[in-house]
């Protein structure tokens, strides 16, 4: 029964449409908010077969948590938190600066992507072997205006015509998040736009609903997020309503790929995963008997630090060079040994993913039998071995598998804009930033401007079956409350997302 659906979902057809339309400005309410219904007067954007999708009361996901965003980037709840109709006339700008990509996109409420732009910082951080927060902030500051302008231009629209601006306010590097949030606040005040605070990890998961369709990726679904900064399995019951089945106790898989690739002397600009994957094709995955992580723990948590150490020890013993920086890659020296280590590392890394996903399906079905599908997102989802392994698991479980296309698996503006659409529809948006206050900000030292950032913002509570004693970041750092009621300490300036273990 699923074969057709699965084939359709695995291909994950994405509608990308560009259109030009002259939009006028719209009336404003006394509180500065813009009545969204007025956008019904706009001419439709683009031509062709736009996917019909209206995010309104009738189509609200079931089991949606009754959440207030509780973030306050704007001037309080939009229209007292009332749901609004979000449809083909709604235009949302999304801004993403949580880590090392400056990204923006304009997405229509019915899921049509009108324009997107991204400035990657891979070349800046590559030589350092990881994201350097100060450099990242400076690069965001330099790029943000141009990236937003490019997204608007590609969409053939202007800021005046937007319905709302959505922005990632956590989790991530606070000094980077600040750049995006300040840009969004300025635009909100200048153009009287509602502002939608977006959770970065939620956005990674929700973009699958844009790609495959809200009618295919219905709540509840299971999501595996696996990138350089995130490694978690969650049950998604509704927008803002998530349970963490498992997360990493130390490194994320992408991070382990990156570090191991560097130790192997591979080029890691833009992430070491693709280079390691390529080399692994030449290797014997059974040559090195690395351990499959966390076998003794029958839960859904991940750990990649031990596997990374095992690979490092093999490199030290059989290739030499010690800390990796000394291992020069000339393409020839001990190439077979390097390939065997790469293949053996990848085999066990993917085996660990496989075991955890299988258990997560069982766990999720115990209390959520009606899962619609499995969503996989994050940069590591581009890996062919990962893909083929996960396809098989989904088939065995008789669940469709949704991979957003790689450019929307990695950090991007589309996921933020779409998440903004979903939240806006549910009334999880805030009124425009007060223009007088924003004028005052212009005369202040930017560092003194109060900005409600959520660098550590759990997407939800941990499942009761998950490892309790290993929420190490909760013990050692200040953490905001989960997504459904963010209200915790907010600023941990200067820490690195990956170094700090934020998922
Ligand atoms: O989602 P993403 O762009 O950024 C975040 O970390 O949030 O993911 C980047 C990560 C990097 O660690 C990169 O090495 C990894 O995804 N990656 C891969 C592959 N392509 C990207 N890992 C393994 N195999 C790949 N083909
Ligand atoms: Zn991400």
mmCIF file of C-alpha atoms in Angstrom, residues 147-472:
data_model
loop_
_atom_site.group_PDB
_atom_site.id
_atom_site.type_symbol
_atom_site.label_atom_id
_atom_site.label_comp_id
_atom_site.label_asym_id
_atom_site.label_seq_id
_atom_site.Cartn_x
_atom_site.Cartn_y
_atom_site.Cartn_z
ATOM 1 C CA UNK A 147 21.615 37.993 1.651
ATOM 2 C CA UNK A 148 18.195 39.310 2.655
ATOM 3 C CA UNK A 149 18.171 41.670 -0.327
ATOM 4 C CA UNK A 150 19.083 38.817 -2.663
ATOM 5 C CA UNK A 151 16.290 36.596 -1.339
ATOM 6 C CA UNK A 152 13.758 39.397 -1.770
ATOM 7 C CA UNK A 153 15.057 40.192 -5.241
ATOM 8 C CA UNK A 154 14.873 36.571 -6.352
ATOM 9 C CA UNK A 155 11.338 36.460 -5.009
ATOM 10 C CA UNK A 156 10.552 39.536 -7.066
ATOM 11 C CA UNK A 157 9.173 41.291 -4.040
ATOM 12 C CA UNK A 158 10.019 43.941 -1.481
ATOM 13 C CA UNK A 159 10.041 44.141 2.284
ATOM 14 C CA UNK A 160 6.864 46.251 2.209
ATOM 15 C CA UNK A 161 4.969 43.358 0.669
ATOM 16 C CA UNK A 162 5.905 40.821 3.327
ATOM 17 C CA UNK A 163 3.345 39.425 5.734
ATOM 18 C CA UNK A 164 5.863 38.584 8.469
ATOM 19 C CA UNK A 165 9.517 38.055 9.190
ATOM 20 C CA UNK A 166 10.639 34.811 10.829
ATOM 21 C CA UNK A 167 14.023 34.453 12.457
ATOM 22 C CA UNK A 168 15.979 31.737 14.214
ATOM 23 C CA UNK A 169 16.466 32.764 17.837
ATOM 24 C CA UNK A 170 17.907 29.471 19.095
ATOM 25 C CA UNK A 171 19.567 27.139 19.603
ATOM 26 C CA UNK A 172 22.894 28.313 18.246
ATOM 27 C CA UNK A 173 25.760 30.660 18.886
ATOM 28 C CA UNK A 174 24.380 33.679 20.679
ATOM 29 C CA UNK A 175 26.616 36.193 18.958
ATOM 30 C CA UNK A 176 25.540 34.796 15.589
ATOM 31 C CA UNK A 177 21.859 34.511 16.454
ATOM 32 C CA UNK A 178 21.958 38.150 17.485
ATOM 33 C CA UNK A 179 22.861 39.278 13.965
ATOM 34 C CA UNK A 180 19.796 37.640 12.443
ATOM 35 C CA UNK A 181 17.468 38.669 15.231
ATOM 36 C CA UNK A 182 18.579 42.306 15.054
ATOM 37 C CA UNK A 183 18.067 42.339 11.287
ATOM 38 C CA UNK A 184 14.584 40.890 11.762
ATOM 39 C CA UNK A 185 13.752 43.375 14.498
ATOM 40 C CA UNK A 186 14.862 46.313 12.374
ATOM 41 C CA UNK A 187 12.762 45.111 9.440
ATOM 42 C CA UNK A 188 9.823 44.392 11.725
ATOM 43 C CA UNK A 189 9.911 47.951 13.067
ATOM 44 C CA UNK A 190 10.548 49.602 9.711
ATOM 45 C CA UNK A 191 7.887 47.755 7.753
ATOM 46 C CA UNK A 192 5.515 47.007 10.614
ATOM 47 C CA UNK A 193 5.865 43.269 10.202
ATOM 48 C CA UNK A 194 4.831 40.633 12.707
ATOM 49 C CA UNK A 195 7.897 38.740 13.875
ATOM 50 C CA UNK A 196 7.999 34.974 14.319
ATOM 51 C CA UNK A 197 10.644 33.439 16.611
ATOM 52 C CA UNK A 198 11.832 30.156 15.125
ATOM 53 C CA UNK A 199 13.463 27.146 16.756
ATOM 54 C CA UNK A 200 16.325 25.973 14.549
ATOM 55 C CA UNK A 201 15.851 22.238 15.058
ATOM 56 C CA UNK A 202 12.094 22.454 14.672
ATOM 57 C CA UNK A 203 12.687 24.249 11.390
ATOM 58 C CA UNK A 204 14.912 21.372 10.183
ATOM 59 C CA UNK A 205 12.049 18.963 10.862
ATOM 60 C CA UNK A 206 9.154 21.093 9.594
ATOM 61 C CA UNK A 207 10.728 21.801 6.215
ATOM 62 C CA UNK A 208 9.858 18.214 5.295
ATOM 63 C CA UNK A 209 6.203 19.309 5.343
ATOM 64 C CA UNK A 210 6.989 21.941 2.753
ATOM 65 C CA UNK A 211 8.950 19.513 0.583
ATOM 66 C CA UNK A 212 6.697 16.475 0.617
ATOM 67 C CA UNK A 213 3.450 18.244 1.441
ATOM 68 C CA UNK A 214 1.519 18.788 4.649
ATOM 69 C CA UNK A 215 -0.887 16.113 3.537
ATOM 70 C CA UNK A 216 1.955 13.542 3.423
ATOM 71 C CA UNK A 217 4.020 14.583 6.410
ATOM 72 C CA UNK A 218 1.192 14.825 8.901
ATOM 73 C CA UNK A 219 1.624 14.847 12.619
ATOM 74 C CA UNK A 220 2.678 12.687 14.345
ATOM 75 C CA UNK A 221 5.918 11.715 12.640
ATOM 76 C CA UNK A 222 9.343 10.542 13.683
ATOM 77 C CA UNK A 223 12.335 12.754 12.863
ATOM 78 C CA UNK A 224 16.035 11.940 12.804
ATOM 79 C CA UNK A 225 18.175 15.062 12.707
ATOM 80 C CA UNK A 226 21.778 14.333 11.991
ATOM 81 C CA UNK A 227 24.258 17.053 11.153
ATOM 82 C CA UNK A 228 27.420 18.629 12.466
ATOM 83 C CA UNK A 229 25.619 20.259 15.353
ATOM 84 C CA UNK A 230 22.526 18.129 15.902
ATOM 85 C CA UNK A 231 22.029 14.430 16.472
ATOM 86 C CA UNK A 232 18.623 13.534 17.794
ATOM 87 C CA UNK A 233 15.530 11.460 17.363
ATOM 88 C CA UNK A 234 12.239 13.159 18.108
ATOM 89 C CA UNK A 235 8.572 12.382 17.939
ATOM 90 C CA UNK A 236 6.799 15.355 16.378
ATOM 91 C CA UNK A 237 3.183 15.525 17.538
ATOM 92 C CA UNK A 238 2.450 19.039 16.376
ATOM 93 C CA UNK A 239 4.113 22.382 15.883
ATOM 94 C CA UNK A 240 5.851 23.101 19.174
ATOM 95 C CA UNK A 241 5.016 19.655 20.510
ATOM 96 C CA UNK A 242 8.019 17.340 20.490
ATOM 97 C CA UNK A 243 9.466 14.573 22.605
ATOM 98 C CA UNK A 244 13.166 13.813 22.477
ATOM 99 C CA UNK A 245 13.606 10.064 22.221
ATOM 100 C CA UNK A 246 17.366 10.332 22.154
ATOM 101 C CA UNK A 247 20.191 12.755 21.551
ATOM 102 C CA UNK A 248 23.931 12.630 21.528
ATOM 103 C CA UNK A 249 25.822 12.382 24.775
ATOM 104 C CA UNK A 250 28.908 13.908 23.187
ATOM 105 C CA UNK A 251 29.594 14.519 19.486
ATOM 106 C CA UNK A 252 27.101 14.723 16.650
ATOM 107 C CA UNK A 253 27.803 12.362 13.753
ATOM 108 C CA UNK A 254 28.752 15.139 11.332
ATOM 109 C CA UNK A 255 31.220 16.438 13.860
ATOM 110 C CA UNK A 256 32.738 12.958 14.230
ATOM 111 C CA UNK A 257 32.988 12.701 10.431
ATOM 112 C CA UNK A 258 34.682 16.096 10.299
ATOM 113 C CA UNK A 259 37.205 15.321 13.022
ATOM 114 C CA UNK A 260 38.045 11.880 11.699
ATOM 115 C CA UNK A 261 38.442 13.240 8.187
ATOM 116 C CA UNK A 262 40.863 15.809 9.508
ATOM 117 C CA UNK A 263 42.861 13.157 11.377
ATOM 118 C CA UNK A 264 43.041 11.174 8.156
ATOM 119 C CA UNK A 265 44.544 14.227 6.493
ATOM 120 C CA UNK A 266 41.573 14.745 4.191
ATOM 121 C CA UNK A 267 40.507 18.168 2.951
ATOM 122 C CA UNK A 268 37.729 19.346 5.255
ATOM 123 C CA UNK A 269 36.695 22.715 3.818
ATOM 124 C CA UNK A 270 32.902 22.750 4.029
ATOM 125 C CA UNK A 271 32.828 19.623 6.194
ATOM 126 C CA UNK A 272 34.897 16.438 6.119
ATOM 127 C CA UNK A 273 31.949 14.091 5.657
ATOM 128 C CA UNK A 274 31.887 14.004 1.863
ATOM 129 C CA UNK A 275 35.670 13.479 1.652
ATOM 130 C CA UNK A 276 35.589 10.635 4.177
ATOM 131 C CA UNK A 277 32.627 9.037 2.435
ATOM 132 C CA UNK A 278 34.497 9.116 -0.875
ATOM 133 C CA UNK A 279 37.658 7.587 0.552
ATOM 134 C CA UNK A 280 35.634 4.911 2.355
ATOM 135 C CA UNK A 281 34.529 3.580 -1.038
ATOM 136 C CA UNK A 282 38.071 2.278 -1.537
ATOM 137 C CA UNK A 283 38.321 0.695 1.905
ATOM 138 C CA UNK A 284 37.422 -2.528 3.662
ATOM 139 C CA UNK A 285 34.750 -1.772 6.301
ATOM 140 C CA UNK A 286 35.639 -4.908 8.260
ATOM 141 C CA UNK A 287 39.367 -4.261 8.469
ATOM 142 C CA UNK A 288 39.307 -2.380 11.763
ATOM 143 C CA UNK A 289 37.209 -3.785 14.591
ATOM 144 C CA UNK A 290 35.899 -0.516 15.927
ATOM 145 C CA UNK A 291 33.124 -0.760 18.535
ATOM 146 C CA UNK A 292 29.509 0.038 17.773
ATOM 147 C CA UNK A 293 28.740 2.772 20.329
ATOM 148 C CA UNK A 294 26.393 2.392 23.308
ATOM 149 C CA UNK A 295 25.427 -1.212 22.658
ATOM 150 C CA UNK A 296 25.010 -1.776 26.380
ATOM 151 C CA UNK A 297 22.452 1.011 26.668
ATOM 152 C CA UNK A 298 19.135 -0.068 25.296
ATOM 153 C CA UNK A 299 17.879 3.404 24.529
ATOM 154 C CA UNK A 300 17.915 5.918 21.677
ATOM 155 C CA UNK A 301 20.835 8.096 22.723
ATOM 156 C CA UNK A 302 23.894 8.482 20.548
ATOM 157 C CA UNK A 303 27.600 8.702 21.258
ATOM 158 C CA UNK A 304 30.338 9.212 18.710
ATOM 159 C CA UNK A 305 33.284 10.261 20.891
ATOM 160 C CA UNK A 306 34.437 6.675 21.542
ATOM 161 C CA UNK A 307 34.323 5.728 17.876
ATOM 162 C CA UNK A 308 36.224 8.868 16.983
ATOM 163 C CA UNK A 309 38.886 7.994 19.575
ATOM 164 C CA UNK A 310 39.160 4.449 18.240
ATOM 165 C CA UNK A 311 39.720 5.835 14.752
ATOM 166 C CA UNK A 312 42.296 8.261 16.079
ATOM 167 C CA UNK A 313 44.201 5.433 17.784
ATOM 168 C CA UNK A 314 44.217 3.425 14.578
ATOM 169 C CA UNK A 315 45.509 6.445 12.695
ATOM 170 C CA UNK A 316 48.241 7.027 15.275
ATOM 171 C CA UNK A 317 49.278 3.379 15.183
ATOM 172 C CA UNK A 318 49.081 2.629 11.472
ATOM 173 C CA UNK A 319 49.603 5.963 9.765
ATOM 174 C CA UNK A 320 51.421 8.051 12.348
ATOM 175 C CA UNK A 321 51.388 11.773 12.770
ATOM 176 C CA UNK A 322 49.708 11.999 16.152
ATOM 177 C CA UNK A 323 47.193 14.801 16.241
ATOM 178 C CA UNK A 324 46.177 14.775 12.631
ATOM 179 C CA UNK A 325 47.485 18.201 11.755
ATOM 180 C CA UNK A 326 50.788 16.514 11.024
ATOM 181 C CA UNK A 327 49.310 13.907 8.713
ATOM 182 C CA UNK A 328 49.752 15.283 5.246
ATOM 183 C CA UNK A 329 47.497 13.887 2.573
ATOM 184 C CA UNK A 330 49.341 13.414 -0.670
ATOM 185 C CA UNK A 331 46.750 11.090 -2.087
ATOM 186 C CA UNK A 332 49.169 8.150 -2.020
ATOM 187 C CA UNK A 333 50.856 7.602 1.304
ATOM 188 C CA UNK A 334 49.211 4.673 3.054
ATOM 189 C CA UNK A 335 46.124 5.361 1.037
ATOM 190 C CA UNK A 336 44.720 1.867 1.507
ATOM 191 C CA UNK A 337 45.168 2.058 5.284
ATOM 192 C CA UNK A 338 43.413 5.406 5.389
ATOM 193 C CA UNK A 339 40.605 4.087 3.234
ATOM 194 C CA UNK A 340 40.204 1.028 5.494
ATOM 195 C CA UNK A 341 40.006 3.237 8.567
ATOM 196 C CA UNK A 342 37.490 5.527 6.848
ATOM 197 C CA UNK A 343 35.338 2.582 5.758
ATOM 198 C CA UNK A 344 35.509 0.905 9.179
ATOM 199 C CA UNK A 345 34.617 4.165 10.931
ATOM 200 C CA UNK A 346 31.674 4.770 8.631
ATOM 201 C CA UNK A 347 30.385 1.223 8.951
ATOM 202 C CA UNK A 348 30.153 1.438 12.739
ATOM 203 C CA UNK A 349 28.889 5.021 12.715
ATOM 204 C CA UNK A 350 26.026 4.081 10.435
ATOM 205 C CA UNK A 351 25.366 0.863 12.350
ATOM 206 C CA UNK A 352 24.871 2.981 15.456
ATOM 207 C CA UNK A 353 22.396 5.213 13.600
ATOM 208 C CA UNK A 354 20.591 2.130 12.349
ATOM 209 C CA UNK A 355 20.260 0.556 15.784
ATOM 210 C CA UNK A 356 19.018 3.759 17.369
ATOM 211 C CA UNK A 357 16.493 4.468 14.626
ATOM 212 C CA UNK A 358 15.095 0.949 14.848
ATOM 213 C CA UNK A 359 14.581 1.301 18.574
ATOM 214 C CA UNK A 360 13.102 4.795 18.143
ATOM 215 C CA UNK A 361 10.474 3.398 15.768
ATOM 216 C CA UNK A 362 9.472 0.861 18.411
ATOM 217 C CA UNK A 363 9.423 3.453 21.174
ATOM 218 C CA UNK A 364 7.506 5.993 19.145
ATOM 219 C CA UNK A 365 4.906 3.447 18.105
ATOM 220 C CA UNK A 366 4.339 2.369 21.689
ATOM 221 C CA UNK A 367 2.649 5.648 22.488
ATOM 222 C CA UNK A 368 2.124 7.037 18.968
ATOM 223 C CA UNK A 369 0.943 4.155 16.786
ATOM 224 C CA UNK A 370 -0.238 6.376 13.949
ATOM 225 C CA UNK A 371 3.125 7.748 12.748
ATOM 226 C CA UNK A 372 2.788 9.116 9.228
ATOM 227 C CA UNK A 373 6.444 8.803 8.211
ATOM 228 C CA UNK A 374 10.099 9.182 9.150
ATOM 229 C CA UNK A 375 11.763 12.495 8.347
ATOM 230 C CA UNK A 376 15.551 12.606 8.069
ATOM 231 C CA UNK A 377 17.312 15.953 7.911
ATOM 232 C CA UNK A 378 20.763 17.397 8.463
ATOM 233 C CA UNK A 379 23.934 17.411 6.373
ATOM 234 C CA UNK A 380 24.816 13.773 7.083
ATOM 235 C CA UNK A 381 21.584 12.722 5.375
ATOM 236 C CA UNK A 382 23.451 13.416 2.125
ATOM 237 C CA UNK A 383 25.651 10.344 2.761
ATOM 238 C CA UNK A 384 24.802 7.462 0.422
ATOM 239 C CA UNK A 385 25.506 4.728 2.991
ATOM 240 C CA UNK A 386 23.350 6.527 5.541
ATOM 241 C CA UNK A 387 20.584 6.906 2.990
ATOM 242 C CA UNK A 388 20.517 3.336 1.796
ATOM 243 C CA UNK A 389 20.609 2.037 5.367
ATOM 244 C CA UNK A 390 17.749 4.256 6.502
ATOM 245 C CA UNK A 391 15.639 3.463 3.438
ATOM 246 C CA UNK A 392 15.864 -0.198 4.337
ATOM 247 C CA UNK A 393 14.846 0.401 7.959
ATOM 248 C CA UNK A 394 11.856 2.498 6.898
ATOM 249 C CA UNK A 395 10.792 -0.188 4.444
ATOM 250 C CA UNK A 396 10.987 -2.849 7.112
ATOM 251 C CA UNK A 397 8.861 -0.672 9.384
ATOM 252 C CA UNK A 398 6.422 0.027 6.535
ATOM 253 C CA UNK A 399 6.827 3.760 6.945
ATOM 254 C CA UNK A 400 7.467 6.319 4.209
ATOM 255 C CA UNK A 401 10.830 8.035 4.463
ATOM 256 C CA UNK A 402 11.210 11.727 3.682
ATOM 257 C CA UNK A 403 14.584 13.264 2.921
ATOM 258 C CA UNK A 404 14.385 16.954 2.088
ATOM 259 C CA UNK A 405 16.750 17.766 -0.783
ATOM 260 C CA UNK A 406 20.338 18.273 0.474
ATOM 261 C CA UNK A 407 20.233 22.071 0.203
ATOM 262 C CA UNK A 408 17.278 22.118 2.603
ATOM 263 C CA UNK A 409 18.806 19.438 4.864
ATOM 264 C CA UNK A 410 21.707 21.699 5.691
ATOM 265 C CA UNK A 411 21.093 25.091 7.289
ATOM 266 C CA UNK A 412 19.010 27.343 5.043
ATOM 267 C CA UNK A 413 16.518 30.193 5.035
ATOM 268 C CA UNK A 414 13.640 28.219 3.529
ATOM 269 C CA UNK A 415 13.224 26.065 6.626
ATOM 270 C CA UNK A 416 13.021 29.196 8.777
ATOM 271 C CA UNK A 417 10.517 30.938 6.519
ATOM 272 C CA UNK A 418 8.350 27.801 6.338
ATOM 273 C CA UNK A 419 8.528 27.284 10.078
ATOM 274 C CA UNK A 420 7.447 30.922 10.308
ATOM 275 C CA UNK A 421 4.394 30.135 8.146
ATOM 276 C CA UNK A 422 3.459 27.192 10.364
ATOM 277 C CA UNK A 423 3.831 29.194 13.569
ATOM 278 C CA UNK A 424 2.089 32.251 12.195
ATOM 279 C CA UNK A 425 -0.939 30.149 11.287
ATOM 280 C CA UNK A 426 -1.167 28.937 14.858
ATOM 281 C CA UNK A 427 -0.915 32.400 16.372
ATOM 282 C CA UNK A 428 2.645 31.826 17.554
ATOM 283 C CA UNK A 429 3.883 35.171 16.287
ATOM 284 C CA UNK A 430 4.531 38.523 17.846
ATOM 285 C CA UNK A 431 3.390 42.013 16.965
ATOM 286 C CA UNK A 432 5.773 44.288 15.131
ATOM 287 C CA UNK A 433 8.687 45.672 17.089
ATOM 288 C CA UNK A 434 7.861 49.083 18.482
ATOM 289 C CA UNK A 435 9.230 51.638 16.035
ATOM 290 C CA UNK A 436 10.087 54.207 18.742
ATOM 291 C CA UNK A 437 12.053 51.642 20.693
ATOM 292 C CA UNK A 438 13.896 50.595 17.578
ATOM 293 C CA UNK A 439 14.794 54.242 16.891
ATOM 294 C CA UNK A 440 16.332 54.409 20.350
ATOM 295 C CA UNK A 441 18.332 51.288 19.576
ATOM 296 C CA UNK A 442 19.957 53.102 16.673
ATOM 297 C CA UNK A 443 21.698 55.464 19.080
ATOM 298 C CA UNK A 444 22.874 52.696 21.426
ATOM 299 C CA UNK A 445 25.965 50.553 21.489
ATOM 300 C CA UNK A 446 24.708 47.373 19.771
ATOM 301 C CA UNK A 447 26.052 45.282 22.638
ATOM 302 C CA UNK A 448 23.743 47.073 25.065
ATOM 303 C CA UNK A 449 20.573 46.307 23.148
ATOM 304 C CA UNK A 450 18.580 43.698 24.984
ATOM 305 C CA UNK A 451 17.877 40.794 22.711
ATOM 306 C CA UNK A 452 15.991 37.705 23.803
ATOM 307 C CA UNK A 453 18.143 34.974 22.360
ATOM 308 C CA UNK A 454 17.844 31.306 23.226
ATOM 309 C CA UNK A 455 21.268 29.795 22.477
ATOM 310 C CA UNK A 456 20.230 26.700 24.407
ATOM 311 C CA UNK A 457 16.634 25.920 23.702
ATOM 312 C CA UNK A 458 15.545 22.296 24.036
ATOM 313 C CA UNK A 459 13.017 21.302 21.431
ATOM 314 C CA UNK A 460 11.022 19.382 24.006
ATOM 315 C CA UNK A 461 11.164 17.173 27.056
ATOM 316 C CA UNK A 462 13.176 13.987 27.021
ATOM 317 C CA UNK A 463 11.170 10.806 26.790
ATOM 318 C CA UNK A 464 10.926 9.026 30.118
ATOM 319 C CA UNK A 465 12.664 5.989 28.614
ATOM 320 C CA UNK A 466 15.678 8.090 27.602
ATOM 321 C CA UNK A 467 18.918 8.271 29.527
ATOM 322 C CA UNK A 468 18.319 10.496 32.493
ATOM 323 C CA UNK A 469 21.763 10.833 33.963
ATOM 324 C CA UNK A 470 23.370 12.052 30.802
ATOM 325 C CA UNK A 471 21.829 15.411 30.209
ATOM 326 C CA UNK A 472 25.250 16.820 30.825
#
